[in-house]
Amino acid sequence: INAEYMGGGCRPFAKLMCIKGVVFFTFWQQITISLMVHLGVLKETGNFNTETIARGLQDFIICWEMLIAALLHHFFFPYNEFNGLPSRDHDPSIPIELRMEHVTPLRFEDYQASLIKNEEDRTSEE
C-alpha cells in the first residue's frame, strides 16, 4: 500500500525508522558486547564463562528493545489508519488471484472427490 493510497497521515519515515531501528540497535549492541568481551570488560564469574555472560546480556537487552519496539509499533502502526480504506477483496483493479472473494474453505471431502475424479479421468484416458 503506497502513501498516496493511504492518505497524508501514514508517517512512512517514522515507520521505516521503527523497523530499521530494531535491526540497527541489535547489530551494534552485538558489536559492542563482542568488543567488551575482547577488551576484558566482561569477565568470567563463578559458573558463567564470558561467552555465556555475553549471550545472556545480548538476550536481556533484546528483551527490553522488543518492549520498546512493541510500544513504538503500537504508536506508529495504528489500526485506525486503515479504517475507511477500500477493501482489496472487491477491488477490480487487483487480479482475482490476489483477492480473497473467490476463496472458499478447503474441505477434505472436496479434496477427496477431486482425487477420485482425477483418477477416473486418468483411467478413462488409457
mmCIF file of N, CA, C and O in Angstrom, residues 1-97:
data_model
loop_
_atom_site.group_PDB
_atom_site.id
_atom_site.type_symbol
_atom_site.label_atom_id
_atom_site.label_comp_id
_atom_site.label_asym_id
_atom_site.label_seq_id
_atom_site.Cartn_x
_atom_site.Cartn_y
_atom_site.Cartn_z
ATOM 1 N N ILE A 1 0.864 -1.168 0.000
ATOM 2 C CA ILE A 1 0.000 0.000 0.000
ATOM 3 C C ILE A 1 0.901 1.218 0.000
ATOM 4 O O ILE A 1 1.752 1.357 0.876
ATOM 5 N N ASN A 2 0.719 2.084 -0.957
ATOM 6 C CA ASN A 2 1.581 3.250 -1.018
ATOM 7 C C ASN A 2 1.015 4.394 -0.198
ATOM 8 O O ASN A 2 -0.139 4.395 0.196
ATOM 9 N N ALA A 3 1.851 5.421 0.027
ATOM 10 C CA ALA A 3 1.466 6.533 0.887
ATOM 11 C C ALA A 3 0.316 7.332 0.295
ATOM 12 O O ALA A 3 -0.545 7.821 1.019
ATOM 13 N N GLU A 4 0.257 7.459 -1.022
ATOM 14 C CA GLU A 4 -0.808 8.215 -1.663
ATOM 15 C C GLU A 4 -2.150 7.516 -1.443
ATOM 16 O O GLU A 4 -3.167 8.145 -1.181
ATOM 17 N N TYR A 5 -2.145 6.194 -1.518
ATOM 18 C CA TYR A 5 -3.362 5.409 -1.325
ATOM 19 C C TYR A 5 -3.867 5.541 0.105
ATOM 20 O O TYR A 5 -5.047 5.609 0.352
ATOM 21 N N MET A 6 -2.943 5.606 1.049
ATOM 22 C CA MET A 6 -3.316 5.645 2.461
ATOM 23 C C MET A 6 -3.656 7.044 2.948
ATOM 24 O O MET A 6 -4.198 7.205 4.018
ATOM 25 N N GLY A 7 -3.316 8.060 2.210
ATOM 26 C CA GLY A 7 -3.587 9.412 2.669
ATOM 27 C C GLY A 7 -2.332 10.021 3.253
ATOM 28 O O GLY A 7 -1.271 9.420 3.305
ATOM 29 N N GLY A 8 -2.445 11.248 3.730
ATOM 30 C CA GLY A 8 -1.273 12.005 4.167
ATOM 31 C C GLY A 8 -0.721 11.615 5.523
ATOM 32 O O GLY A 8 0.406 11.940 5.842
ATOM 33 N N GLY A 9 -1.476 10.972 6.379
ATOM 34 C CA GLY A 9 -1.022 10.760 7.749
ATOM 35 C C GLY A 9 -0.338 9.445 8.014
ATOM 36 O O GLY A 9 -0.337 8.963 9.133
ATOM 37 N N CYS A 10 0.262 8.825 7.029
ATOM 38 C CA CYS A 10 0.792 7.482 7.259
ATOM 39 C C CYS A 10 2.193 7.465 7.869
ATOM 40 O O CYS A 10 2.644 6.435 8.313
ATOM 41 N N ARG A 11 2.911 8.577 7.912
ATOM 42 C CA ARG A 11 4.242 8.703 8.528
ATOM 43 C C ARG A 11 5.202 7.606 8.070
ATOM 44 O O ARG A 11 5.667 6.796 8.872
ATOM 45 N N PRO A 12 5.525 7.539 6.784
ATOM 46 C CA PRO A 12 6.390 6.466 6.290
ATOM 47 C C PRO A 12 7.796 6.495 6.885
ATOM 48 O O PRO A 12 8.380 5.444 7.125
ATOM 49 N N PHE A 13 8.353 7.676 7.133
ATOM 50 C CA PHE A 13 9.708 7.750 7.684
ATOM 51 C C PHE A 13 9.744 7.179 9.103
ATOM 52 O O PHE A 13 10.655 6.434 9.459
ATOM 53 N N ALA A 14 8.738 7.527 9.903
ATOM 54 C CA ALA A 14 8.684 7.010 11.277
ATOM 55 C C ALA A 14 8.551 5.493 11.278
ATOM 56 O O ALA A 14 9.190 4.803 12.084
ATOM 57 N N LYS A 15 7.752 4.966 10.350
ATOM 58 C CA LYS A 15 7.588 3.518 10.261
ATOM 59 C C LYS A 15 8.879 2.843 9.839
ATOM 60 O O LYS A 15 9.270 1.807 10.381
ATOM 61 N N LEU A 16 9.563 3.436 8.876
ATOM 62 C CA LEU A 16 10.839 2.894 8.429
ATOM 63 C C LEU A 16 11.852 2.887 9.575
ATOM 64 O O LEU A 16 12.532 1.890 9.809
ATOM 65 N N MET A 17 11.924 3.974 10.309
ATOM 66 C CA MET A 17 12.873 4.065 11.422
ATOM 67 C C MET A 17 12.514 3.087 12.543
ATOM 68 O O MET A 17 13.399 2.546 13.200
ATOM 69 N N CYS A 18 11.244 2.860 12.734
ATOM 70 C CA CYS A 18 10.802 1.914 13.756
ATOM 71 C C CYS A 18 11.309 0.513 13.444
ATOM 72 O O CYS A 18 11.814 -0.191 14.317
ATOM 73 N N ILE A 19 11.212 0.102 12.188
ATOM 74 C CA ILE A 19 11.661 -1.233 11.780
ATOM 75 C C ILE A 19 13.183 -1.294 11.723
ATOM 76 O O ILE A 19 13.810 -2.205 12.259
ATOM 77 N N LYS A 20 13.784 -0.328 11.055
ATOM 78 C CA LYS A 20 15.245 -0.334 10.881
ATOM 79 C C LYS A 20 15.971 -0.142 12.206
ATOM 80 O O LYS A 20 17.086 -0.612 12.381
ATOM 81 N N GLY A 21 15.324 0.551 13.140
ATOM 82 C CA GLY A 21 15.938 0.759 14.453
ATOM 83 C C GLY A 21 16.216 -0.549 15.172
ATOM 84 O O GLY A 21 17.253 -0.710 15.818
ATOM 85 N N VAL A 22 15.294 -1.480 15.062
ATOM 86 C CA VAL A 22 15.485 -2.788 15.697
ATOM 87 C C VAL A 22 16.731 -3.471 15.126
ATOM 88 O O VAL A 22 17.584 -3.963 15.866
ATOM 89 N N VAL A 23 16.840 -3.472 13.802
ATOM 90 C CA VAL A 23 17.998 -4.108 13.151
ATOM 91 C C VAL A 23 19.275 -3.369 13.511
ATOM 92 O O VAL A 23 20.289 -3.975 13.862
ATOM 93 N N PHE A 24 19.255 -2.048 13.445
ATOM 94 C CA PHE A 24 20.424 -1.225 13.720
ATOM 95 C C PHE A 24 20.932 -1.436 15.147
ATOM 96 O O PHE A 24 22.113 -1.709 15.367
ATOM 97 N N PHE A 25 20.041 -1.304 16.129
ATOM 98 C CA PHE A 25 20.468 -1.428 17.521
ATOM 99 C C PHE A 25 20.911 -2.842 17.860
ATOM 100 O O PHE A 25 21.872 -3.032 18.609
ATOM 101 N N THR A 26 20.231 -3.837 17.323
ATOM 102 C CA THR A 26 20.637 -5.218 17.590
ATOM 103 C C THR A 26 22.033 -5.490 17.042
ATOM 104 O O THR A 26 22.865 -6.104 17.717
ATOM 105 N N PHE A 27 22.307 -5.017 15.839
ATOM 106 C CA PHE A 27 23.632 -5.213 15.243
ATOM 107 C C PHE A 27 24.704 -4.520 16.067
ATOM 108 O O PHE A 27 25.714 -5.139 16.438
ATOM 109 N N TRP A 28 24.509 -3.251 16.377
ATOM 110 C CA TRP A 28 25.551 -2.505 17.084
ATOM 111 C C TRP A 28 25.696 -2.935 18.535
ATOM 112 O O TRP A 28 26.786 -2.848 19.108
ATOM 113 N N GLN A 29 24.649 -3.408 19.163
ATOM 114 C CA GLN A 29 24.824 -3.887 20.536
ATOM 115 C C GLN A 29 25.637 -5.179 20.536
ATOM 116 O O GLN A 29 26.438 -5.405 21.437
ATOM 117 N N GLN A 30 25.458 -6.018 19.520
ATOM 118 C CA GLN A 30 26.268 -7.234 19.416
ATOM 119 C C GLN A 30 27.734 -6.885 19.203
ATOM 120 O O GLN A 30 28.618 -7.489 19.810
ATOM 121 N N ILE A 31 28.008 -5.890 18.368
ATOM 122 C CA ILE A 31 29.390 -5.441 18.151
ATOM 123 C C ILE A 31 29.973 -4.911 19.459
ATOM 124 O O ILE A 31 31.111 -5.233 19.828
ATOM 125 N N THR A 32 29.192 -4.115 20.177
ATOM 126 C CA THR A 32 29.656 -3.544 21.446
ATOM 127 C C THR A 32 29.929 -4.632 22.477
ATOM 128 O O THR A 32 30.961 -4.600 23.159
ATOM 129 N N ILE A 33 29.036 -5.596 22.589
ATOM 130 C CA ILE A 33 29.228 -6.685 23.554
ATOM 131 C C ILE A 33 30.452 -7.516 23.176
ATOM 132 O O ILE A 33 31.253 -7.889 24.041
ATOM 133 N N SER A 34 30.634 -7.791 21.895
ATOM 134 C CA SER A 34 31.817 -8.537 21.455
ATOM 135 C C SER A 34 33.096 -7.773 21.775
ATOM 136 O O SER A 34 34.094 -8.365 22.192
ATOM 137 N N LEU A 35 33.066 -6.468 21.580
ATOM 138 C CA LEU A 35 34.222 -5.632 21.908
ATOM 139 C C LEU A 35 34.484 -5.638 23.410
ATOM 140 O O LEU A 35 35.647 -5.698 23.842
ATOM 141 N N MET A 36 33.434 -5.616 24.211
ATOM 142 C CA MET A 36 33.589 -5.672 25.670
ATOM 143 C C MET A 36 34.231 -6.988 26.107
ATOM 144 O O MET A 36 35.065 -7.010 27.010
ATOM 145 N N VAL A 37 33.855 -8.082 25.448
ATOM 146 C CA VAL A 37 34.467 -9.382 25.751
ATOM 147 C C VAL A 37 35.937 -9.357 25.355
ATOM 148 O O VAL A 37 36.812 -9.784 26.110
ATOM 149 N N HIS A 38 36.218 -8.831 24.173
ATOM 150 C CA HIS A 38 37.595 -8.785 23.665
ATOM 151 C C HIS A 38 38.496 -7.924 24.547
ATOM 152 O O HIS A 38 39.661 -8.273 24.780
ATOM 153 N N LEU A 39 37.978 -6.804 25.049
ATOM 154 C CA LEU A 39 38.775 -5.902 25.884
ATOM 155 C C LEU A 39 38.826 -6.339 27.344
ATOM 156 O O LEU A 39 39.536 -5.731 28.140
ATOM 157 N N GLY A 40 38.076 -7.367 27.694
ATOM 158 C CA GLY A 40 38.113 -7.876 29.055
ATOM 159 C C GLY A 40 37.181 -7.162 30.013
ATOM 160 O O GLY A 40 37.292 -7.337 31.222
ATOM 161 N N VAL A 41 36.274 -6.369 29.505
ATOM 162 C CA VAL A 41 35.306 -5.687 30.367
ATOM 163 C C VAL A 41 34.341 -6.713 30.953
ATOM 164 O O VAL A 41 34.005 -6.647 32.137
ATOM 165 N N LEU A 42 33.916 -7.668 30.130
ATOM 166 C CA LEU A 42 33.092 -8.766 30.623
ATOM 167 C C LEU A 42 34.024 -9.921 30.982
ATOM 168 O O LEU A 42 34.766 -10.405 30.138
ATOM 169 N N LYS A 43 33.971 -10.333 32.238
ATOM 170 C CA LYS A 43 34.880 -11.385 32.712
ATOM 171 C C LYS A 43 34.092 -12.577 33.237
ATOM 172 O O LYS A 43 32.937 -12.463 33.627
ATOM 173 N N GLU A 44 34.766 -13.696 33.244
ATOM 174 C CA GLU A 44 34.205 -14.932 33.766
ATOM 175 C C GLU A 44 33.891 -14.766 35.252
ATOM 176 O O GLU A 44 34.684 -14.213 36.005
ATOM 177 N N THR A 45 32.719 -15.235 35.665
ATOM 178 C CA THR A 45 32.366 -15.176 37.084
ATOM 179 C C THR A 45 31.732 -16.489 37.499
ATOM 180 O O THR A 45 30.878 -17.024 36.789
ATOM 181 N N GLY A 46 32.113 -17.001 38.596
ATOM 182 C CA GLY A 46 31.507 -18.194 39.167
ATOM 183 C C GLY A 46 31.279 -19.303 38.164
ATOM 184 O O GLY A 46 32.208 -19.897 37.642
ATOM 185 N N ASN A 47 30.021 -19.588 37.889
ATOM 186 C CA ASN A 47 29.638 -20.684 37.000
ATOM 187 C C ASN A 47 29.486 -20.265 35.540
ATOM 188 O O ASN A 47 29.137 -21.092 34.706
ATOM 189 N N PHE A 48 29.715 -18.996 35.230
ATOM 190 C CA PHE A 48 29.467 -18.492 33.875
ATOM 191 C C PHE A 48 30.753 -18.038 33.203
ATOM 192 O O PHE A 48 31.499 -17.248 33.762
ATOM 193 N N ASN A 49 30.972 -18.533 31.982
ATOM 194 C CA ASN A 49 32.127 -18.053 31.215
ATOM 195 C C ASN A 49 31.727 -16.788 30.455
ATOM 196 O O ASN A 49 30.568 -16.392 30.435
ATOM 197 N N THR A 50 32.684 -16.148 29.805
ATOM 198 C CA THR A 50 32.400 -14.869 29.135
ATOM 199 C C THR A 50 31.406 -15.026 27.983
ATOM 200 O O THR A 50 30.594 -14.135 27.746
ATOM 201 N N GLU A 51 31.446 -16.154 27.293
ATOM 202 C CA GLU A 51 30.507 -16.375 26.191
ATOM 203 C C GLU A 51 29.071 -16.435 26.703
ATOM 204 O O GLU A 51 28.171 -15.837 26.122
ATOM 205 N N THR A 52 28.870 -17.123 27.808
ATOM 206 C CA THR A 52 27.531 -17.231 28.397
ATOM 207 C C THR A 52 27.052 -15.877 28.903
ATOM 208 O O THR A 52 25.882 -15.516 28.707
ATOM 209 N N ILE A 53 27.941 -15.127 29.513
ATOM 210 C CA ILE A 53 27.574 -13.791 30.005
ATOM 211 C C ILE A 53 27.217 -12.873 28.844
ATOM 212 O O ILE A 53 26.223 -12.151 28.880
ATOM 213 N N ALA A 54 28.020 -12.914 27.781
ATOM 214 C CA ALA A 54 27.758 -12.072 26.613
ATOM 215 C C ALA A 54 26.422 -12.442 25.972
ATOM 216 O O ALA A 54 25.633 -11.557 25.608
ATOM 217 N N ARG A 55 26.157 -13.722 25.841
ATOM 218 C CA ARG A 55 24.899 -14.167 25.251
ATOM 219 C C ARG A 55 23.715 -13.758 26.129
ATOM 220 O O ARG A 55 22.688 -13.297 25.634
ATOM 221 N N GLY A 56 23.859 -13.914 27.433
ATOM 222 C CA GLY A 56 22.796 -13.522 28.357
ATOM 223 C C GLY A 56 22.543 -12.022 28.331
ATOM 224 O O GLY A 56 21.394 -11.575 28.368
ATOM 225 N N LEU A 57 23.625 -11.237 28.264
ATOM 226 C CA LEU A 57 23.480 -9.782 28.180
ATOM 227 C C LEU A 57 22.774 -9.389 26.884
ATOM 228 O O LEU A 57 21.882 -8.537 26.888
ATOM 229 N N GLN A 58 23.174 -10.006 25.787
ATOM 230 C CA GLN A 58 22.536 -9.739 24.496
ATOM 231 C C GLN A 58 21.045 -10.069 24.565
ATOM 232 O O GLN A 58 20.208 -9.269 24.131
ATOM 233 N N ASP A 59 20.691 -11.220 25.101
ATOM 234 C CA ASP A 59 19.286 -11.630 25.207
ATOM 235 C C ASP A 59 18.491 -10.673 26.098
ATOM 236 O O ASP A 59 17.359 -10.306 25.782
ATOM 237 N N PHE A 60 19.095 -10.260 27.216
ATOM 238 C CA PHE A 60 18.436 -9.340 28.143
ATOM 239 C C PHE A 60 18.148 -7.997 27.473
ATOM 240 O O PHE A 60 17.032 -7.465 27.553
ATOM 241 N N ILE A 61 19.137 -7.460 26.769
ATOM 242 C CA ILE A 61 18.968 -6.166 26.098
ATOM 243 C C ILE A 61 17.923 -6.278 24.978
ATOM 244 O O ILE A 61 17.101 -5.382 24.796
ATOM 245 N N ILE A 62 17.940 -7.384 24.238
ATOM 246 C CA ILE A 62 16.963 -7.567 23.167
ATOM 247 C C ILE A 62 15.543 -7.622 23.723
ATOM 248 O O ILE A 62 14.613 -7.082 23.112
ATOM 249 N N CYS A 63 15.365 -8.233 24.887
ATOM 250 C CA CYS A 63 14.029 -8.255 25.501
ATOM 251 C C CYS A 63 13.528 -6.834 25.758
ATOM 252 O O CYS A 63 12.372 -6.512 25.458
ATOM 253 N N TRP A 64 14.370 -5.971 26.279
ATOM 254 C CA TRP A 64 13.982 -4.582 26.519
ATOM 255 C C TRP A 64 13.773 -3.835 25.204
ATOM 256 O O TRP A 64 12.867 -3.015 25.079
ATOM 257 N N GLU A 65 14.622 -4.109 24.217
ATOM 258 C CA GLU A 65 14.446 -3.487 22.901
ATOM 259 C C GLU A 65 13.102 -3.861 22.294
ATOM 260 O O GLU A 65 12.441 -3.021 21.692
ATOM 261 N N MET A 66 12.724 -5.115 22.418
ATOM 262 C CA MET A 66 11.455 -5.557 21.841
ATOM 263 C C MET A 66 10.266 -4.927 22.561
ATOM 264 O O MET A 66 9.242 -4.637 21.927
ATOM 265 N N LEU A 67 10.387 -4.692 23.850
ATOM 266 C CA LEU A 67 9.326 -3.989 24.577
ATOM 267 C C LEU A 67 9.177 -2.577 24.021
ATOM 268 O O LEU A 67 8.061 -2.128 23.721
ATOM 269 N N ILE A 68 10.289 -1.886 23.853
ATOM 270 C CA ILE A 68 10.263 -0.529 23.296
ATOM 271 C C ILE A 68 9.743 -0.559 21.860
ATOM 272 O O ILE A 68 8.914 0.272 21.465
ATOM 273 N N ALA A 69 10.202 -1.531 21.068
ATOM 274 C CA ALA A 69 9.740 -1.645 19.674
ATOM 275 C C ALA A 69 8.240 -1.907 19.622
ATOM 276 O O ALA A 69 7.543 -1.354 18.757
ATOM 277 N N ALA A 70 7.733 -2.730 20.522
ATOM 278 C CA ALA A 70 6.290 -3.015 20.540
ATOM 279 C C ALA A 70 5.496 -1.749 20.843
ATOM 280 O O ALA A 70 4.464 -1.487 20.216
ATOM 281 N N LEU A 71 5.980 -0.956 21.780
ATOM 282 C CA LEU A 71 5.296 0.302 22.098
ATOM 283 C C LEU A 71 5.348 1.266 20.919
ATOM 284 O O LEU A 71 4.355 1.922 20.588
ATOM 285 N N LEU A 72 6.499 1.350 20.259
ATOM 286 C CA LEU A 72 6.624 2.221 19.093
ATOM 287 C C LEU A 72 5.741 1.739 17.945
ATOM 288 O O LEU A 72 5.122 2.550 17.251
ATOM 289 N N HIS A 73 5.666 0.418 17.752
ATOM 290 C CA HIS A 73 4.804 -0.120 16.696
ATOM 291 C C HIS A 73 3.340 0.216 16.979
ATOM 292 O O HIS A 73 2.583 0.521 16.068
ATOM 293 N N HIS A 74 2.952 0.135 18.226
ATOM 294 C CA HIS A 74 1.578 0.466 18.591
ATOM 295 C C HIS A 74 1.270 1.923 18.239
ATOM 296 O O HIS A 74 0.178 2.255 17.795
ATOM 297 N N PHE A 75 2.256 2.796 18.408
ATOM 298 C CA PHE A 75 2.068 4.212 18.116
ATOM 299 C C PHE A 75 2.156 4.510 16.616
ATOM 300 O O PHE A 75 1.352 5.257 16.078
ATOM 301 N N PHE A 76 3.146 3.938 15.926
ATOM 302 C CA PHE A 76 3.382 4.269 14.521
ATOM 303 C C PHE A 76 2.585 3.420 13.531
ATOM 304 O O PHE A 76 2.499 3.765 12.359
ATOM 305 N N PHE A 77 2.031 2.301 13.960
ATOM 306 C CA PHE A 77 1.240 1.437 13.082
ATOM 307 C C PHE A 77 -0.163 1.231 13.658
ATOM 308 O O PHE A 77 -0.575 0.093 13.899
ATOM 309 N N PRO A 78 -0.921 2.299 13.880
ATOM 310 C CA PRO A 78 -2.247 2.132 14.485
ATOM 311 C C PRO A 78 -3.234 1.487 13.510
ATOM 312 O O PRO A 78 -3.163 1.698 12.301
ATOM 313 N N TYR A 79 -4.121 0.694 14.044
ATOM 314 C CA TYR A 79 -5.110 0.005 13.208
ATOM 315 C C TYR A 79 -6.066 0.995 12.553
ATOM 316 O O TYR A 79 -6.531 0.769 11.439
ATOM 317 N N ASN A 80 -6.354 2.117 13.224
ATOM 318 C CA ASN A 80 -7.353 3.034 12.689
ATOM 319 C C ASN A 80 -6.868 3.792 11.450
ATOM 320 O O ASN A 80 -7.650 4.466 10.800
ATOM 321 N N GLU A 81 -5.600 3.664 11.102
ATOM 322 C CA GLU A 81 -5.100 4.241 9.858
ATOM 323 C C GLU A 81 -5.765 3.594 8.654
ATOM 324 O O GLU A 81 -5.839 4.189 7.586
ATOM 325 N N PHE A 82 -6.203 2.372 8.820
ATOM 326 C CA PHE A 82 -6.760 1.613 7.706
ATOM 327 C C PHE A 82 -8.285 1.624 7.684
ATOM 328 O O PHE A 82 -8.881 1.048 6.793
ATOM 329 N N ASN A 83 -8.922 2.260 8.659
ATOM 330 C CA ASN A 83 -10.384 2.375 8.651
ATOM 331 C C ASN A 83 -10.804 3.246 7.476
ATOM 332 O O ASN A 83 -10.221 4.275 7.203
ATOM 333 N N GLY A 84 -11.824 2.820 6.781
ATOM 334 C CA GLY A 84 -12.338 3.602 5.669
ATOM 335 C C GLY A 84 -11.623 3.362 4.355
ATOM 336 O O GLY A 84 -12.019 3.898 3.334
ATOM 337 N N LEU A 85 -10.566 2.569 4.348
ATOM 338 C CA LEU A 85 -9.890 2.262 3.090
ATOM 339 C C LEU A 85 -10.683 1.202 2.345
ATOM 340 O O LEU A 85 -11.271 0.315 2.957
ATOM 341 N N PRO A 86 -10.697 1.273 1.038
ATOM 342 C CA PRO A 86 -11.412 0.228 0.301
ATOM 343 C C PRO A 86 -10.733 -1.128 0.498
ATOM 344 O O PRO A 86 -9.525 -1.219 0.620
ATOM 345 N N SER A 87 -11.549 -2.140 0.549
ATOM 346 C CA SER A 87 -11.027 -3.491 0.728
ATOM 347 C C SER A 87 -10.393 -3.982 -0.568
ATOM 348 O O SER A 87 -10.892 -3.728 -1.652
ATOM 349 N N ARG A 88 -9.293 -4.694 -0.436
ATOM 350 C CA ARG A 88 -8.647 -5.299 -1.602
ATOM 351 C C ARG A 88 -9.493 -6.435 -2.164
ATOM 352 O O ARG A 88 -9.362 -6.790 -3.319
ATOM 353 N N ASP A 89 -10.365 -6.986 -1.345
ATOM 354 C CA ASP A 89 -11.110 -8.171 -1.757
ATOM 355 C C ASP A 89 -12.086 -7.907 -2.900
ATOM 356 O O ASP A 89 -12.447 -8.819 -3.625
ATOM 357 N N HIS A 90 -12.527 -6.675 -3.058
ATOM 358 C CA HIS A 90 -13.510 -6.380 -4.089
ATOM 359 C C HIS A 90 -13.015 -5.327 -5.079
ATOM 360 O O HIS A 90 -13.798 -4.772 -5.825
ATOM 361 N N ASP A 91 -11.732 -5.039 -5.068
ATOM 362 C CA ASP A 91 -11.152 -4.033 -5.969
ATOM 363 C C ASP A 91 -10.909 -4.667 -7.333
ATOM 364 O O ASP A 91 -10.075 -5.550 -7.475
ATOM 365 N N PRO A 92 -11.640 -4.235 -8.374
ATOM 366 C CA PRO A 92 -11.477 -4.861 -9.691
ATOM 367 C C PRO A 92 -10.118 -4.621 -10.342
ATOM 368 O O PRO A 92 -9.749 -5.326 -11.271
ATOM 369 N N SER A 93 -9.366 -3.641 -9.840
ATOM 370 C CA SER A 93 -8.050 -3.390 -10.434
ATOM 371 C C SER A 93 -7.011 -4.406 -9.968
ATOM 372 O O SER A 93 -5.929 -4.493 -10.521
ATOM 373 N N ILE A 94 -7.347 -5.191 -8.946
ATOM 374 C CA ILE A 94 -6.435 -6.220 -8.436
ATOM 375 C C ILE A 94 -6.817 -7.555 -9.064
ATOM 376 O O ILE A 94 -7.997 -7.921 -9.075
ATOM 377 N N PRO A 95 -5.849 -8.289 -9.610
ATOM 378 C CA PRO A 95 -6.171 -9.586 -10.228
ATOM 379 C C PRO A 95 -6.893 -10.506 -9.249
ATOM 380 O O PRO A 95 -6.605 -10.504 -8.052
ATOM 381 N N ILE A 96 -7.815 -11.286 -9.744
ATOM 382 C CA ILE A 96 -8.646 -12.135 -8.888
ATOM 383 C C ILE A 96 -7.813 -13.130 -8.078
ATOM 384 O O ILE A 96 -8.191 -13.512 -6.981
ATOM 385 N N GLU A 97 -6.657 -13.511 -8.610
ATOM 386 C CA GLU A 97 -5.812 -14.459 -7.882
ATOM 387 C C GLU A 97 -5.301 -13.870 -6.574
ATOM 388 O O GLU A 97 -4.970 -14.591 -5.642
#
